[in-house]
Amino acid sequence: MNFLPVTDESLKKGAEIIKKGGLVAFPTETVYGLGADAFNPQALARVFEVKGRPHFDPLIIHIAAVRALEETADLSILDSKNRKKLFMLADNLWPGPLSIVLPKNKKIPGIATAGLETAAIRFPSHETAQKLISLSGTAIAAPSANPFGSLSPTKAEHVRDGLGGKIDLILDSGPSQIGLESTVLDLTCENIKILRSGGTPREDIEKLIGAVSVEKESEDEHGLSSPGQLKKHYSPKTPLFVFNREEIINQPAEASCATRERIALLFFDGSTREAWRKTQKPLKIAVIKVLSETGDIKEAASNLFEILHEIDNSNISKIIAQLAPQSGLGEAVNDRLIRGSVK
Ligand code: TXA
Ligand code: MG
């Protein structure tokens, strides 16, 4: 496995690997992706194998120009209202952290979409992702570059720790800007639905195309519209418990003394941490982290996975985390925290 900084040369190398059916981990603005040629079923099979990903969980297809929609989707099947909405969204929110589920083009092999007649398509804004796709001369199917069910990688080192040795190349371009996966929006039905909250806030979508619904949590693969949306997902290895602001301020940590647990407290903002400090005597909390000192939701989102990765590597026995305010990107932050938590 090669681990290379992004340069013209490493990008060319990456594109050659994709063309030959290999696997390349690459940065996007959301999280690192594990890329393969979206039209090559053998390469796609290896993506599932390397991630330990169930075959019922479809991949996102990445393109580097709106016109490439024609090669990956079949827009003739889309009804005219939703077609208009698609171009409203593409014109305003692409490139960016939005994956749009559309009727799939027949050329996309069934393994990419887990046998579904639809495909989630995304035009990422990260320059490296765009260049890799263009140089490969194809569309790139890429799930997040982590073992199935675990935290998404927001740094090339996370990819190396999780999948290194099993893939052909990791392109390193430093930490991901957004740090949360894309929003997945289903445009194939009249009732337009967010299947996964993510880097594009619901409000930004609704400004353009009107109200959309949000998929409720689902237990298993049966009857799921977004088969990847299992309840338990995005999990740190350390058991995670989530609380709202009031609850976390009053979180007694005495249990930690008795059981010698090493607890990590993860606050949303600095003001809650200070409020907590006032209510608590010095306790044996091993780690105190804050997603954003000032309570800036973008900063909080970009820090979330990185801090959880860090805690996972710090011999902590329990994470107590504060939920974010439930609006804008806060919906996606809370979705990840709740899915990753102990039920
Ligand atoms: O930000 C992202 O979306 C990252 C980067 C690499 O682009 N990718 C990512 O992929 O998070 P992954 O495979 O970890 O998550 C893909 C999600 C899953 O929840 C999957 O079920 C859903 O997208 N999805 C993909 N194709 C779908 C389809 N045809 N219909 C419904 N949901 C689909
Ligand atoms: Mg994933």
Coordinates of C-alpha atoms and ligand atoms in Angstrom, one line a residue:
M1 CA 0.0 0.0 0.0
N2 CA 1.2 3.5 -0.9
F3 CA 0.5 6.5 1.3
L4 CA 1.3 9.6 -0.7
P5 CA 0.7 13.4 -0.4
V6 CA -1.5 14.8 -3.2
T7 CA 0.7 15.9 -6.1
D8 CA 0.3 15.8 -9.9
E9 CA 2.2 12.6 -9.9
S10 CA 0.4 10.8 -7.1
L11 CA -2.9 11.9 -8.7
K12 CA -1.8 10.3 -12.0
K13 CA -0.8 7.2 -10.2
G14 CA -4.2 7.1 -8.4
A15 CA -6.0 7.5 -11.8
E16 CA -4.0 4.6 -13.3
I17 CA -4.9 2.4 -10.3
I18 CA -8.6 3.2 -10.7
K19 CA -8.5 2.5 -14.5
K20 CA -6.9 -0.9 -13.8
G21 CA -9.6 -1.8 -11.3
G22 CA -7.7 -1.0 -8.1
L23 CA -8.8 0.8 -4.9
V24 CA -7.7 4.4 -4.0
A25 CA -8.6 6.2 -0.8
F26 CA -8.9 9.9 -1.6
P27 CA -10.0 13.1 0.3
T28 CA -13.4 14.7 -0.3
E29 CA -14.7 17.8 1.5
T30 CA -16.9 15.5 3.7
V31 CA -14.8 12.5 4.7
Y32 CA -12.2 10.3 2.9
G33 CA -13.7 7.9 0.3
L34 CA -12.6 4.5 -0.9
G35 CA -12.8 4.8 -4.6
A36 CA -13.2 2.3 -7.4
D37 CA -14.3 2.5 -11.0
A38 CA -18.1 2.7 -10.8
F39 CA -18.5 0.7 -14.0
N40 CA -16.1 -2.2 -13.0
P41 CA -18.0 -4.9 -11.0
Q42 CA -14.8 -6.7 -9.9
A43 CA -13.4 -3.5 -8.5
L44 CA -16.7 -2.8 -6.7
A45 CA -16.8 -6.3 -5.2
R46 CA -13.4 -5.6 -3.7
V47 CA -14.7 -2.4 -2.1
F48 CA -17.4 -4.4 -0.3
E49 CA -14.8 -7.1 0.7
V50 CA -12.2 -4.7 2.0
K51 CA -14.8 -2.7 4.1
G52 CA -16.6 -5.8 5.3
R53 CA -19.7 -4.0 4.0
P54 CA -22.9 -5.9 3.5
H55 CA -24.0 -6.2 -0.1
F56 CA -27.4 -4.7 0.6
D57 CA -25.7 -1.3 1.3
P58 CA -25.3 0.7 -2.0
L59 CA -22.4 3.0 -2.8
I60 CA -22.4 6.7 -3.7
I61 CA -21.2 7.4 -7.3
H62 CA -19.0 10.4 -7.6
I63 CA -18.8 12.6 -10.7
A64 CA -16.8 15.7 -11.6
A65 CA -19.2 17.6 -13.8
V66 CA -23.0 18.0 -13.9
R67 CA -23.0 16.6 -17.5
A68 CA -21.7 13.3 -16.2
L69 CA -25.2 12.8 -14.7
E70 CA -26.2 11.4 -18.0
E71 CA -23.7 8.5 -17.8
T72 CA -24.6 7.5 -14.3
A73 CA -28.4 8.3 -14.0
D74 CA -31.3 7.8 -16.3
L75 CA -33.1 11.2 -16.2
S76 CA -35.7 10.2 -18.8
I77 CA -37.4 8.1 -16.1
L78 CA -37.5 11.1 -13.7
D79 CA -40.8 13.0 -13.7
S80 CA -40.5 16.5 -15.0
K81 CA -41.1 18.3 -11.7
N82 CA -38.3 16.4 -10.0
R83 CA -36.1 16.9 -13.0
K84 CA -36.5 20.6 -12.5
K85 CA -35.7 20.2 -8.8
L86 CA -32.7 18.2 -9.6
F87 CA -31.2 21.0 -11.7
M88 CA -32.1 23.6 -9.1
L89 CA -30.2 21.5 -6.6
A90 CA -27.3 20.8 -8.9
D91 CA -26.9 24.4 -10.0
N92 CA -26.9 25.7 -6.4
L93 CA -25.5 23.0 -4.2
W94 CA -23.1 21.1 -6.4
P95 CA -20.3 20.7 -6.2
G96 CA -20.8 19.9 -2.5
P97 CA -21.8 17.6 0.3
L98 CA -25.1 16.4 -1.3
S99 CA -25.8 13.0 -2.8
I100 CA -28.9 12.7 -4.9
V101 CA -30.7 9.4 -5.4
L102 CA -31.9 9.1 -9.0
P103 CA -33.0 6.3 -11.4
K104 CA -29.7 4.6 -12.3
N105 CA -28.2 4.4 -15.8
K106 CA -28.2 0.7 -16.9
K107 CA -24.4 0.9 -17.4
I108 CA -23.9 1.1 -13.6
P109 CA -23.5 -2.5 -12.4
G110 CA -26.1 -3.8 -9.9
I111 CA -23.4 -4.4 -7.3
A112 CA -22.8 -0.7 -7.0
T113 CA -26.4 0.0 -6.1
A114 CA -27.0 -3.2 -4.1
G115 CA -29.4 -4.3 -6.8
L116 CA -31.5 -1.1 -6.6
E117 CA -32.8 0.6 -9.7
T118 CA -31.6 3.9 -8.2
A119 CA -28.1 5.3 -7.6
A120 CA -26.9 8.0 -5.2
I121 CA -24.9 10.5 -7.2
R122 CA -22.6 13.2 -5.9
F123 CA -20.4 15.9 -7.4
P124 CA -17.8 16.6 -4.6
S125 CA -16.2 20.1 -4.3
H126 CA -12.8 18.9 -3.2
E127 CA -10.2 19.6 -5.9
T128 CA -8.4 16.3 -5.4
A129 CA -11.6 14.3 -5.7
Q130 CA -12.5 16.2 -8.9
K131 CA -9.0 15.7 -10.4
L132 CA -8.9 12.0 -9.6
I133 CA -12.3 11.5 -11.2
S134 CA -11.4 13.5 -14.3
L135 CA -8.0 11.8 -14.7
S136 CA -9.6 8.4 -14.3
G137 CA -12.0 9.2 -17.1
T138 CA -14.8 7.4 -15.3
A139 CA -17.2 7.9 -12.4
I140 CA -15.9 6.8 -9.0
A141 CA -18.0 4.7 -6.6
A142 CA -16.8 5.5 -3.1
P143 CA -18.1 4.7 0.3
S144 CA -16.4 6.3 3.3
A145 CA -13.0 4.7 3.7
N146 CA -13.5 3.0 7.0
P147 CA -14.4 -0.6 8.1
F148 CA -18.1 -1.1 7.9
G149 CA -20.0 0.4 10.9
S150 CA -17.1 2.3 12.4
L151 CA -16.3 6.0 12.5
S152 CA -15.7 7.7 9.1
P153 CA -12.2 8.9 8.4
T154 CA -11.6 12.6 8.4
K155 CA -7.8 12.2 8.0
A156 CA -5.6 10.0 5.7
E157 CA -4.1 8.4 8.9
H158 CA -7.6 7.2 9.9
V159 CA -7.8 5.4 6.6
R160 CA -4.4 3.8 7.1
D161 CA -5.3 2.7 10.6
G162 CA -8.6 1.1 9.4
L163 CA -7.9 -0.3 6.0
G164 CA -4.1 0.1 5.3
G165 CA -2.7 -2.9 3.7
K166 CA -5.9 -3.9 2.0
I167 CA -6.0 -1.1 -0.5
D168 CA -3.7 0.1 -3.3
L169 CA -3.1 3.8 -2.5
I170 CA -4.1 6.4 0.1
L171 CA -3.9 10.1 -1.1
D172 CA -3.2 12.3 1.8
S173 CA -4.5 15.9 1.7
G174 CA -4.9 16.7 5.4
P175 CA -8.1 16.9 7.5
S176 CA -11.5 17.0 5.8
Q177 CA -13.1 20.4 5.8
I178 CA -16.7 19.4 6.7
G179 CA -15.9 16.2 8.6
L180 CA -19.4 14.7 8.2
E181 CA -20.7 12.6 5.3
S182 CA -22.9 14.1 2.6
T183 CA -26.7 14.5 2.9
V184 CA -28.4 11.8 0.9
L185 CA -31.6 13.1 -0.7
D186 CA -34.1 10.8 -2.6
L187 CA -35.5 12.5 -5.6
T188 CA -37.1 9.4 -7.2
C189 CA -40.5 9.8 -5.6
E190 CA -43.0 12.6 -5.4
N191 CA -42.4 12.7 -1.7
I192 CA -38.8 14.0 -1.6
K193 CA -36.9 12.7 1.4
I194 CA -33.7 13.1 3.2
L195 CA -32.4 9.5 3.7
R196 CA -29.4 10.6 5.7
S197 CA -28.7 14.0 7.3
G198 CA -25.3 15.3 6.4
G199 CA -23.1 18.2 5.3
T200 CA -25.9 20.0 3.4
P201 CA -28.4 21.3 5.9
R202 CA -32.1 20.6 5.3
E203 CA -32.8 24.3 5.3
D204 CA -30.5 24.9 2.3
I205 CA -32.4 22.2 0.3
E206 CA -35.8 23.5 1.3
K207 CA -34.9 27.1 0.3
L208 CA -34.6 25.8 -3.3
I209 CA -37.2 23.1 -3.7
G210 CA -39.6 23.5 -0.8
A211 CA -40.4 21.2 2.2
V212 CA -38.8 17.7 2.2
S213 CA -39.3 14.9 4.7
V214 CA -36.7 13.2 6.8
E215 CA -36.4 9.4 6.9
K216 CA -37.0 8.0 10.4
E217 CA -34.5 5.6 11.9
S218 CA -34.7 2.0 10.7
E219 CA -33.7 -1.1 12.5
D220 CA -32.6 -3.4 9.7
E221 CA -32.2 -3.9 6.0
H222 CA -35.8 -4.9 5.4
G223 CA -37.9 -2.2 3.7
L224 CA -35.2 0.4 4.2
S225 CA -35.1 3.2 1.6
S226 CA -31.5 4.0 2.5
P227 CA -30.1 0.6 3.2
G228 CA -27.0 1.9 4.8
Q229 CA -29.0 3.7 7.5
L230 CA -28.8 1.1 10.2
K231 CA -29.5 2.3 13.7
K232 CA -26.2 1.3 15.0
H233 CA -23.6 2.9 12.7
Y234 CA -20.7 5.4 12.8
S235 CA -19.8 3.9 16.1
P236 CA -16.7 4.6 18.1
K237 CA -15.2 1.5 19.7
T238 CA -15.7 3.1 23.1
P239 CA -19.3 2.9 24.4
L240 CA -20.9 6.3 23.8
F241 CA -23.9 7.8 25.8
V242 CA -25.6 11.0 24.7
F243 CA -27.3 13.7 26.7
N244 CA -28.9 17.1 26.2
R245 CA -27.3 20.3 27.7
E246 CA -29.3 20.1 31.0
E247 CA -28.5 16.5 31.5
I248 CA -24.8 16.7 30.9
I249 CA -24.4 19.7 33.2
N250 CA -25.7 17.5 36.0
Q251 CA -23.9 14.4 34.9
P252 CA -22.4 13.0 38.1
A253 CA -19.2 11.1 37.5
E254 CA -18.8 9.5 40.9
A255 CA -19.2 6.1 39.3
S256 CA -15.9 6.7 37.6
C257 CA -14.1 6.7 41.0
A258 CA -15.7 3.5 42.3
T259 CA -15.2 1.5 39.1
R260 CA -12.0 3.2 38.0
E261 CA -13.6 3.9 34.7
R262 CA -11.8 6.4 32.5
I263 CA -14.5 8.7 31.2
A264 CA -14.4 11.1 28.4
L265 CA -16.8 14.1 28.5
L266 CA -17.5 15.6 25.1
F267 CA -19.2 19.0 25.2
F268 CA -20.8 20.7 22.3
D269 CA -19.5 24.1 23.4
G270 CA -17.3 25.9 26.0
S271 CA -20.2 27.5 27.8
T272 CA -21.8 24.1 28.7
R273 CA -18.4 22.8 29.9
E274 CA -18.1 25.9 32.2
A275 CA -21.6 25.3 33.5
W276 CA -20.8 21.7 34.2
R277 CA -17.6 22.7 36.0
K278 CA -19.6 24.8 38.4
T279 CA -21.9 21.9 39.3
Q280 CA -19.1 19.3 39.8
K281 CA -16.4 18.7 42.3
P282 CA -13.1 17.8 40.7
L283 CA -13.7 14.3 39.3
K284 CA -11.8 11.6 37.8
I285 CA -12.7 12.5 34.3
A286 CA -9.9 11.3 32.0
V287 CA -10.6 13.6 29.1
I288 CA -12.7 16.7 28.6
K289 CA -13.3 17.7 25.0
V290 CA -15.3 20.4 23.3
L291 CA -16.6 20.3 19.7
S292 CA -16.5 24.0 19.4
E293 CA -15.5 26.5 22.1
T294 CA -17.8 29.2 20.7
G295 CA -20.6 26.8 19.7
D296 CA -20.0 27.2 16.0
I297 CA -21.8 24.3 14.4
K298 CA -19.6 24.0 11.3
E299 CA -16.5 23.8 13.5
A300 CA -18.3 21.3 15.8
A301 CA -19.2 19.1 12.8
S302 CA -15.7 19.1 11.4
N303 CA -14.2 18.1 14.7
L304 CA -16.7 15.3 15.6
F305 CA -15.2 12.3 14.0
E306 CA -11.6 13.4 14.6
I307 CA -12.2 13.8 18.4
L308 CA -14.1 10.4 18.5
H309 CA -11.1 8.7 16.8
E310 CA -8.8 10.4 19.3
I311 CA -10.8 9.2 22.2
D312 CA -11.0 5.7 20.8
N313 CA -7.2 5.6 20.9
S314 CA -6.9 6.9 24.4
N315 CA -7.9 3.9 26.5
I316 CA -11.2 5.4 27.6
S317 CA -14.0 3.2 28.9
K318 CA -17.0 5.4 28.3
I319 CA -17.9 8.6 26.4
I320 CA -20.5 11.0 27.7
A321 CA -21.4 13.3 24.9
Q322 CA -23.6 16.4 24.6
L323 CA -26.1 16.7 21.7
A324 CA -25.9 19.7 19.4
P325 CA -28.8 22.2 19.0
Q326 CA -31.1 20.4 16.6
S327 CA -31.0 22.7 13.5
G328 CA -28.9 23.1 10.4
L329 CA -25.8 20.9 10.5
G330 CA -26.8 20.1 14.1
E331 CA -29.3 17.5 12.7
A332 CA -26.4 15.6 11.1
V333 CA -24.2 15.9 14.1
N334 CA -26.9 14.5 16.4
D335 CA -27.8 11.8 13.9
R336 CA -24.2 10.5 14.1
L337 CA -24.0 10.8 17.9
I338 CA -27.3 9.0 18.4
R339 CA -26.5 6.2 15.9
G340 CA -23.1 5.7 17.4
S341 CA -24.5 5.5 20.9
V342 CA -25.3 2.6 23.2
K343 CA -29.1 1.9 23.0
Ligands
TXA1 O1 -19.8 12.2 2.1 C1 -20.1 11.1 1.7 O2 -21.2 10.8 1.3 C2 -18.9 10.1 1.6 C3 -17.9 10.6 0.6 C4 -16.8 9.6 0.4 O3 -18.5 10.9 -0.6 N1 -19.4 8.8 1.3 C5 -20.2 8.0 2.1 O4 -20.5 6.8 1.6 O5 -20.5 8.4 3.2 P1 -21.2 5.6 2.5 O6 -21.1 4.4 1.6 O7 -20.5 5.5 3.8 O8 -22.6 6.0 2.7 C6 -23.6 6.0 1.6 C7 -25.0 6.2 2.0 C8 -25.5 4.9 2.7 O9 -26.3 5.3 3.8 C9 -26.3 4.3 1.6 O10 -27.3 3.5 2.0 C10 -26.8 5.5 0.9 O11 -25.8 6.4 0.9 N2 -27.2 5.2 -0.5 C11 -26.3 5.0 -1.6 N3 -27.0 4.7 -2.7 C12 -28.3 4.7 -2.4 C13 -29.5 4.5 -3.1 N4 -29.5 4.1 -4.4 N5 -30.7 4.6 -2.5 C14 -30.7 5.0 -1.2 N6 -29.6 5.2 -0.4 C15 -28.4 5.1 -1.0
MG2 MG -19.9 5.1 5.6

